[in-house]
Short mmCIF file of C-alpha atoms in Angstrom, two decimals:
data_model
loop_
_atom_site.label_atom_id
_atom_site.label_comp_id
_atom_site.label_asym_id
_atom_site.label_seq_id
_atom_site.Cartn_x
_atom_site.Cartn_y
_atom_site.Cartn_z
CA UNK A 1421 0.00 0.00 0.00
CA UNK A 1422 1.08 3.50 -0.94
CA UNK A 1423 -1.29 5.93 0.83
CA UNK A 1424 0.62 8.36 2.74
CA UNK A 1425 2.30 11.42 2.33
CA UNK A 1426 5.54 11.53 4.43
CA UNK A 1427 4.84 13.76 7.51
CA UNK A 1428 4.81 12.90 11.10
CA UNK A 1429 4.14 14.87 13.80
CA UNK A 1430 5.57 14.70 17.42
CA UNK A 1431 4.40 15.68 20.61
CA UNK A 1432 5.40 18.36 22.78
CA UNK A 1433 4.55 18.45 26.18
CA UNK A 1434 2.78 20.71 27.92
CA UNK A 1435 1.40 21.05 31.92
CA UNK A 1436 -2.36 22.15 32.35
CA UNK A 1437 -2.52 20.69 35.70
CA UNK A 1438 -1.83 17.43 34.15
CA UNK A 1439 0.82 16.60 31.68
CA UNK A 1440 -0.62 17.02 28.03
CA UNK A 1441 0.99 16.36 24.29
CA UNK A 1442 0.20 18.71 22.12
CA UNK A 1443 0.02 17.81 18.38
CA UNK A 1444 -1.84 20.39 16.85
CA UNK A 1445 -1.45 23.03 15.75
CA UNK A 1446 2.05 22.58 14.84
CA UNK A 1447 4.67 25.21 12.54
CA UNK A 1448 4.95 22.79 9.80
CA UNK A 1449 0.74 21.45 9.69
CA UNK A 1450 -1.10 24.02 11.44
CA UNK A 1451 -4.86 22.09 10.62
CA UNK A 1452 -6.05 18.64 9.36
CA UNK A 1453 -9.36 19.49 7.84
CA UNK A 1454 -10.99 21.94 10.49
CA UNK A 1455 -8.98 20.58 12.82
CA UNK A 1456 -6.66 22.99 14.58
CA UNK A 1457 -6.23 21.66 18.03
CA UNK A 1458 -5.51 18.16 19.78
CA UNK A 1459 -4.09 17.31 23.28
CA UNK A 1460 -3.82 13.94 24.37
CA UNK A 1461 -4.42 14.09 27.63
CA UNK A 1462 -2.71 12.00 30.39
CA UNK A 1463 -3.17 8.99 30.95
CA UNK A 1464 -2.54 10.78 34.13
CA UNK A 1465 -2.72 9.07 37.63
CA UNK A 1466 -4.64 11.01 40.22
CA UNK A 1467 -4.89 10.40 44.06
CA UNK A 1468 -7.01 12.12 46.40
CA UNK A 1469 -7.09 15.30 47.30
CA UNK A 1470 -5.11 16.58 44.00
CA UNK A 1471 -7.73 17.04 41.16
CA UNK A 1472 -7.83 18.41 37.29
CA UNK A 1473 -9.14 21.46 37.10
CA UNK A 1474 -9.69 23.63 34.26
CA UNK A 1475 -10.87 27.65 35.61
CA UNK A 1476 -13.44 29.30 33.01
CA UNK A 1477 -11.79 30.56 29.71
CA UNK A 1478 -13.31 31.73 27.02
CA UNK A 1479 -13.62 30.72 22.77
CA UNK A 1480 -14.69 32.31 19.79
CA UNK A 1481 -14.99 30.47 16.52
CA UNK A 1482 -14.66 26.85 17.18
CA UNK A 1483 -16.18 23.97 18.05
CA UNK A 1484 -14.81 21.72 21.18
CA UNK A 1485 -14.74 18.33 21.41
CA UNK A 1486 -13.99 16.12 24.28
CA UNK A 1487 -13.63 12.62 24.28
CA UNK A 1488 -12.27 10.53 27.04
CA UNK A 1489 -11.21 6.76 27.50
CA UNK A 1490 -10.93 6.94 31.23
CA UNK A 1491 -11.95 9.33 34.15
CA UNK A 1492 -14.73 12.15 34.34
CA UNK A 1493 -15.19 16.01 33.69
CA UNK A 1494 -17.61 17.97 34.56
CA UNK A 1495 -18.72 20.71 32.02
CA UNK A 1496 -20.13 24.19 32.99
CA UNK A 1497 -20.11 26.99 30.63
CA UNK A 1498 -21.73 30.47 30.01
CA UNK A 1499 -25.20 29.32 28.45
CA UNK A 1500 -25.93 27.68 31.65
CA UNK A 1501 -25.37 24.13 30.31
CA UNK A 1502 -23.57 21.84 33.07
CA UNK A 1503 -22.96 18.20 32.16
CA UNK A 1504 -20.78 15.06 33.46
CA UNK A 1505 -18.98 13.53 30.37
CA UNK A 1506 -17.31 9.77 30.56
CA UNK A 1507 -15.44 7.17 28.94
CA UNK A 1508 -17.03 6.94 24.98
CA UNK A 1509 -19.52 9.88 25.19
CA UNK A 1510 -18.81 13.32 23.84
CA UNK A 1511 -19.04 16.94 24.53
CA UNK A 1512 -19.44 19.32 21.71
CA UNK A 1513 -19.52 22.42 22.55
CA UNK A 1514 -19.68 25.15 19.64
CA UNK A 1515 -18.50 28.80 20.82
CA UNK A 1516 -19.78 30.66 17.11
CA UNK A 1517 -19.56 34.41 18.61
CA UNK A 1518 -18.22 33.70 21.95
CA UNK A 1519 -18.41 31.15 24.58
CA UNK A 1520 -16.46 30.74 27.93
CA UNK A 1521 -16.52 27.40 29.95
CA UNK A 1522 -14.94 25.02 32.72
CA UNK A 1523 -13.81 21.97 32.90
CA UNK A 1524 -13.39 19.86 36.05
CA UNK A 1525 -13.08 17.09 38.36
CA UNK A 1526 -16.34 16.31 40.71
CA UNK A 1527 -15.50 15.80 44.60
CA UNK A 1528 -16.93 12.10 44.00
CA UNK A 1529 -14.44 11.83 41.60
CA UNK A 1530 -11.77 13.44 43.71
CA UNK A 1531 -12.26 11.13 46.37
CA UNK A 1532 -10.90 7.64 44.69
CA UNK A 1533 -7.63 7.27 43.13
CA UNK A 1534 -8.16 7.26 39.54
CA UNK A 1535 -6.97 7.61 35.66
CA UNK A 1536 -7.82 10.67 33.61
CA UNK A 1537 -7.13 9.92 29.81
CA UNK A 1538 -8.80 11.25 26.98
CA UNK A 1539 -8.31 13.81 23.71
CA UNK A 1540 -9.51 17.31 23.50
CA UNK A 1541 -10.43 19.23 19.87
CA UNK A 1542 -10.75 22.06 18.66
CA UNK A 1543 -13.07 22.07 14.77
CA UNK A 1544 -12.86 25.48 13.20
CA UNK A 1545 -15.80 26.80 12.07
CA UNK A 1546 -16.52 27.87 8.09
CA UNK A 1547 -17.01 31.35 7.36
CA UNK A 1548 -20.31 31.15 7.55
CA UNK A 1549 -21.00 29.73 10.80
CA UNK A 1550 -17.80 31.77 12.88
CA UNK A 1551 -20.47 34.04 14.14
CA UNK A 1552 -23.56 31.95 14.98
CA UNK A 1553 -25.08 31.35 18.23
CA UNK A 1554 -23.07 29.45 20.67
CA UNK A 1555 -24.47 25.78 21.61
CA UNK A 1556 -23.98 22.64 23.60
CA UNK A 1557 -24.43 19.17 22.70
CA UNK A 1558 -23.74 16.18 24.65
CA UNK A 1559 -24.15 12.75 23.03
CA UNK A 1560 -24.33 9.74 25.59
CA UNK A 1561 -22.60 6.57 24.54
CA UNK A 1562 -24.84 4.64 23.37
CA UNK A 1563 -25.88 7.06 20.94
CA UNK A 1564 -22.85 6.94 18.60
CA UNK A 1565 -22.68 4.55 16.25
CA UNK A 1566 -20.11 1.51 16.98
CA UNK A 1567 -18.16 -0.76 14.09
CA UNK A 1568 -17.53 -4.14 15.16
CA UNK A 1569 -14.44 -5.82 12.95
CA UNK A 1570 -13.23 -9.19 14.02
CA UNK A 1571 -10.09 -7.58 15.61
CA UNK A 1572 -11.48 -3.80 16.47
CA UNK A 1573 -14.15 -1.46 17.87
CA UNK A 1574 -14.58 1.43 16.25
CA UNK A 1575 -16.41 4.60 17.81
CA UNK A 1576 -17.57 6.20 14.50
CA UNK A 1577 -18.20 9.77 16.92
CA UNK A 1578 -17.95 12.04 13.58
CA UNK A 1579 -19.00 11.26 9.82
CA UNK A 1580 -19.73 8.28 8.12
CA UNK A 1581 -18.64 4.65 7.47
CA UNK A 1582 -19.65 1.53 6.63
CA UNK A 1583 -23.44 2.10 5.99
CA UNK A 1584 -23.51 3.93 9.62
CA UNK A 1585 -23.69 7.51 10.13
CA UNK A 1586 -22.75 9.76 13.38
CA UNK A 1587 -25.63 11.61 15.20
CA UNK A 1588 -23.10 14.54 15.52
CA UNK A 1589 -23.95 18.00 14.00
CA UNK A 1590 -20.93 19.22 12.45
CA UNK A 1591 -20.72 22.54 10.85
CA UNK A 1592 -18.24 21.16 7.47
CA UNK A 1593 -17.46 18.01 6.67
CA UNK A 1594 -15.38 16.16 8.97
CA UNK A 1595 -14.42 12.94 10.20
CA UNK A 1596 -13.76 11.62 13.83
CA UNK A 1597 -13.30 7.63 14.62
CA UNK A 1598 -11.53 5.85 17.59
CA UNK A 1599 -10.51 2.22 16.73
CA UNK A 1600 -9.73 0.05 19.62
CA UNK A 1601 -8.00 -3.43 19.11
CA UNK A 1602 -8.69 -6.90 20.73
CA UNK A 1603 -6.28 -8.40 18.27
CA UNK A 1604 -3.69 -7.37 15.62
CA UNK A 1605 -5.28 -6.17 12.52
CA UNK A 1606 -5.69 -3.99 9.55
CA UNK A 1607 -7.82 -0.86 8.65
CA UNK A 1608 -9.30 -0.01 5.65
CA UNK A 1609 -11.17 3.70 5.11
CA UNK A 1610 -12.01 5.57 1.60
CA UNK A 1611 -12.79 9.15 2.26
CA UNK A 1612 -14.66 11.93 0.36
CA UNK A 1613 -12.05 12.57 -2.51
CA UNK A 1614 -11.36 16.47 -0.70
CA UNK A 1615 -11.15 15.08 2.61
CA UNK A 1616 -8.06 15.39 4.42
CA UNK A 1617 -7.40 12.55 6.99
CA UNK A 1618 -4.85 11.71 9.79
CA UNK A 1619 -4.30 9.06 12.57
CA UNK A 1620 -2.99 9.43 15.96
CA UNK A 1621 -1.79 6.67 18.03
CA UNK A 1622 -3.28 7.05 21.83
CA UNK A 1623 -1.80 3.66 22.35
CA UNK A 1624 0.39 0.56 21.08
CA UNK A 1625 2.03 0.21 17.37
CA UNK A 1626 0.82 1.18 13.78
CA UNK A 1627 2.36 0.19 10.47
CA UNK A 1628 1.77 2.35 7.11
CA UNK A 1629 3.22 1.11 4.68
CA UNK A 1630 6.90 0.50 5.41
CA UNK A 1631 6.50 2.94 8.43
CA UNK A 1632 6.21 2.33 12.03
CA UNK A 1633 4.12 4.94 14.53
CA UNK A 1634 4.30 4.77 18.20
CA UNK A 1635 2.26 6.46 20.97
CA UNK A 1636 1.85 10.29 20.58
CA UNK A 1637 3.04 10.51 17.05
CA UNK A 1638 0.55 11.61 14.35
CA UNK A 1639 0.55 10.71 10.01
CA UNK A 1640 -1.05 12.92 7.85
CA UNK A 1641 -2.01 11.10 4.76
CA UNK A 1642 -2.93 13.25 1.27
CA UNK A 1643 -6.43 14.47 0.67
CA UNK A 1644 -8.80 11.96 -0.61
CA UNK A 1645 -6.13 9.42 0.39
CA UNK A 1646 -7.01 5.47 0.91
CA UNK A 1647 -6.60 5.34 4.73
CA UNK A 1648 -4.84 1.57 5.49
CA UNK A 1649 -2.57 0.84 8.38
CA UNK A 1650 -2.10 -2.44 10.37
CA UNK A 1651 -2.62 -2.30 14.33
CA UNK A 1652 -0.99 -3.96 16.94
CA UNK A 1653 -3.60 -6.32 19.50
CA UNK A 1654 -3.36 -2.84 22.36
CA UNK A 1655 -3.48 0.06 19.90
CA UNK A 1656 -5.78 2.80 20.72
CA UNK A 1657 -5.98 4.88 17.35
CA UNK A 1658 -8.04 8.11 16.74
CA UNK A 1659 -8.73 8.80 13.13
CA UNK A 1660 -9.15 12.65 12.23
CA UNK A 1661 -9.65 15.12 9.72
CA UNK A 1662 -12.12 16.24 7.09
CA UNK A 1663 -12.59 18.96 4.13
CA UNK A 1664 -9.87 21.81 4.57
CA UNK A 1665 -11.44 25.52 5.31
CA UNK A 1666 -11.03 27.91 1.85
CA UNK A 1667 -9.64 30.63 4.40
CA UNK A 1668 -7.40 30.70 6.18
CA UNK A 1669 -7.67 30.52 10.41
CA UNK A 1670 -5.75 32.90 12.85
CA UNK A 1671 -5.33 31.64 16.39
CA UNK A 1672 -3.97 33.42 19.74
CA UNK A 1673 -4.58 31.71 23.20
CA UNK A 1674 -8.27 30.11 22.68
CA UNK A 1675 -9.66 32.05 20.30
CA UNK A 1676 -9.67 30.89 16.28
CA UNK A 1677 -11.28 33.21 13.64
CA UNK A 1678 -10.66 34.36 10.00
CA UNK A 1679 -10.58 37.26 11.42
CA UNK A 1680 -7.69 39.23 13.11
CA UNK A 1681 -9.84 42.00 14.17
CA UNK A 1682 -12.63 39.34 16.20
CA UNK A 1683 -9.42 37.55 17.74
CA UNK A 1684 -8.51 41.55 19.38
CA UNK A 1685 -12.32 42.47 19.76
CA UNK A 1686 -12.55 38.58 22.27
CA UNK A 1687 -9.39 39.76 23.49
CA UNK A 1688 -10.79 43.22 24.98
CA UNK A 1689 -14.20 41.51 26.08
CA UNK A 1690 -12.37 38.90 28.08
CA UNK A 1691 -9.89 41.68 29.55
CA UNK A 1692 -12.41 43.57 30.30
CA UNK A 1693 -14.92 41.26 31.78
CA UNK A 1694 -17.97 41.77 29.42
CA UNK A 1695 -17.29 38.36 27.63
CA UNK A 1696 -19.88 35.63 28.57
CA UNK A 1697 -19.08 34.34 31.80
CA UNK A 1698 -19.67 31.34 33.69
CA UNK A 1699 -22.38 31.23 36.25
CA UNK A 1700 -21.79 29.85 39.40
CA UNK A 1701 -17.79 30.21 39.22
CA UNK A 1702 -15.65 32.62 40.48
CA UNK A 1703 -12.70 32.04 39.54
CA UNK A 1704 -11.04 32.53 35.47
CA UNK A 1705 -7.91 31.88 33.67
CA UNK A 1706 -6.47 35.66 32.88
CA UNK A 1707 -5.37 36.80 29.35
CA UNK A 1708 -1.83 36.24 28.61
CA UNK A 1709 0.31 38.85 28.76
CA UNK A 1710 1.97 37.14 24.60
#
């Protein structure tokens, strides 16, 4: 098989209470699809009373996406939504003209030692949606489609495969799946021909083509790509991407727009304390100073 362009990216690490690889945005690939943001989170051994907590910060045209394999968070944000997420559900939260929210452990939570692991996203919206409404969605479970293989369960949270389609309102085209092994194997997936795809390895080994990908690293392959790797019998592997934006996206701190004059107009707002705020917290996370 020949179905990859040759670039790879690398983790860096990063401490948001927990330790966190970052993979996008990165200098070389800045998106794949709308995607401009993953962090891998942990996994990340917790023990009581030390928790993950995330203070209220704010976003302007995005969509989040949280997805976790082990743990709990517990969502609050500006419109008032509040919501538990776990293991194999997902939080989408879309900010559109501005949204600010928190993310955190629950004192049940805190009380037990435990393992926090999951992957956090960030979808940029098109054009025409950067300034809608904000919203928040939360899909349980056992409403996402599942594809059983003889080797592999895969979480089909975003798009379409197979003859199965995700509940998940996207705003563009994109893709999100999350295969996990019970035996060595091999995927097979043939995207829209402008769809831009990538895999990440959470966990164990992949092979494309004559290539080998560990934990933490990330393949692009080329738009409209055949997407075909082999597994090993432990891998955890998240499947992203979807049809590139026509413009393109600026990003400073948590705010993504086309435009460089919203990213300084959120920037004031959140300075000055008239962006939408949180109800029920008291504390935030400041603007930077760079």
């Amino acid at each position: 098989m020949n179905n990859s362009i040759n670039l790879v990216i690398e983790p860096r690490e990063k401490d948001i209470g927990i330790t966190v690889r970052r993979i996008l945005p990165w200098a070389k690939k800045r998106m794949v699809g709308p995607f401009i943001f993953l962090d891998h989170m942990g996994p990340a051994e917790l023990h009581p009373p030390e928790g993950m907590d995330v203070r209220p910060h704010p976003h302007i045209g995005l969509s989040t996406l949280t997805y976790l394999l082990e743990g709990s968070m517990f969502h609050r944000d500006s419109l008032g939504y509040t919501q538990e997420i776990l293991p194999g559900a997902v939080n989408w939260m879309t900010a559109g003209k501005g949204i600010s929210h928190s993310e955190r452990e629950t004192p049940e939570a805190r009380a037990h030692d435990r393992t926090l692991h999951g992957l956090q996203f960030w979808v940029a919206l098109p054009l025409s949606e950067e300034d809608r409404e904000p919203s928040f969605v939360h899909y349980p479970d056992e409403t996402i489609p599942h594809l059983s293989t003889p080797t592999a369960d895969i979480h089909l949270v975003a798009g379409a495969a197979g003859n199965k389609v995700s509940p998940l309102k996207a705003y563009s085209p994109m893709t999100f799946m999350v295969l996990k092994a019970s035996a060595q194997g091999t995927f097979h997936h043939r995207p829209e021909a402008r769809e831009e795809l990538a895999l990440y390895v959470v966990k164990g080994k992949v092979q494309v083509n004559e290539k080998s990908l560990s934990e933490g690293q990330l393949q692009v392959f080329a738009q409209g790509s055949l997407i075909e790797f082999t597994y090993s019998s432990d891998a955890i592997v998240a499947i992203i991407g979807g049809e590139p934006l026509a413009e393109e996206r600026f990003i400073w701190w948590n705010f993504v727009s086309s435009s460089k004059e919203k990213i300084e107009a959120a920037k004031r707002a959140w300075q000055e304390g008239t962006f939408p705020m949180v109800p029920g917290e008291t504390e935030f996370i400041p603007l930077p100073e760079k």
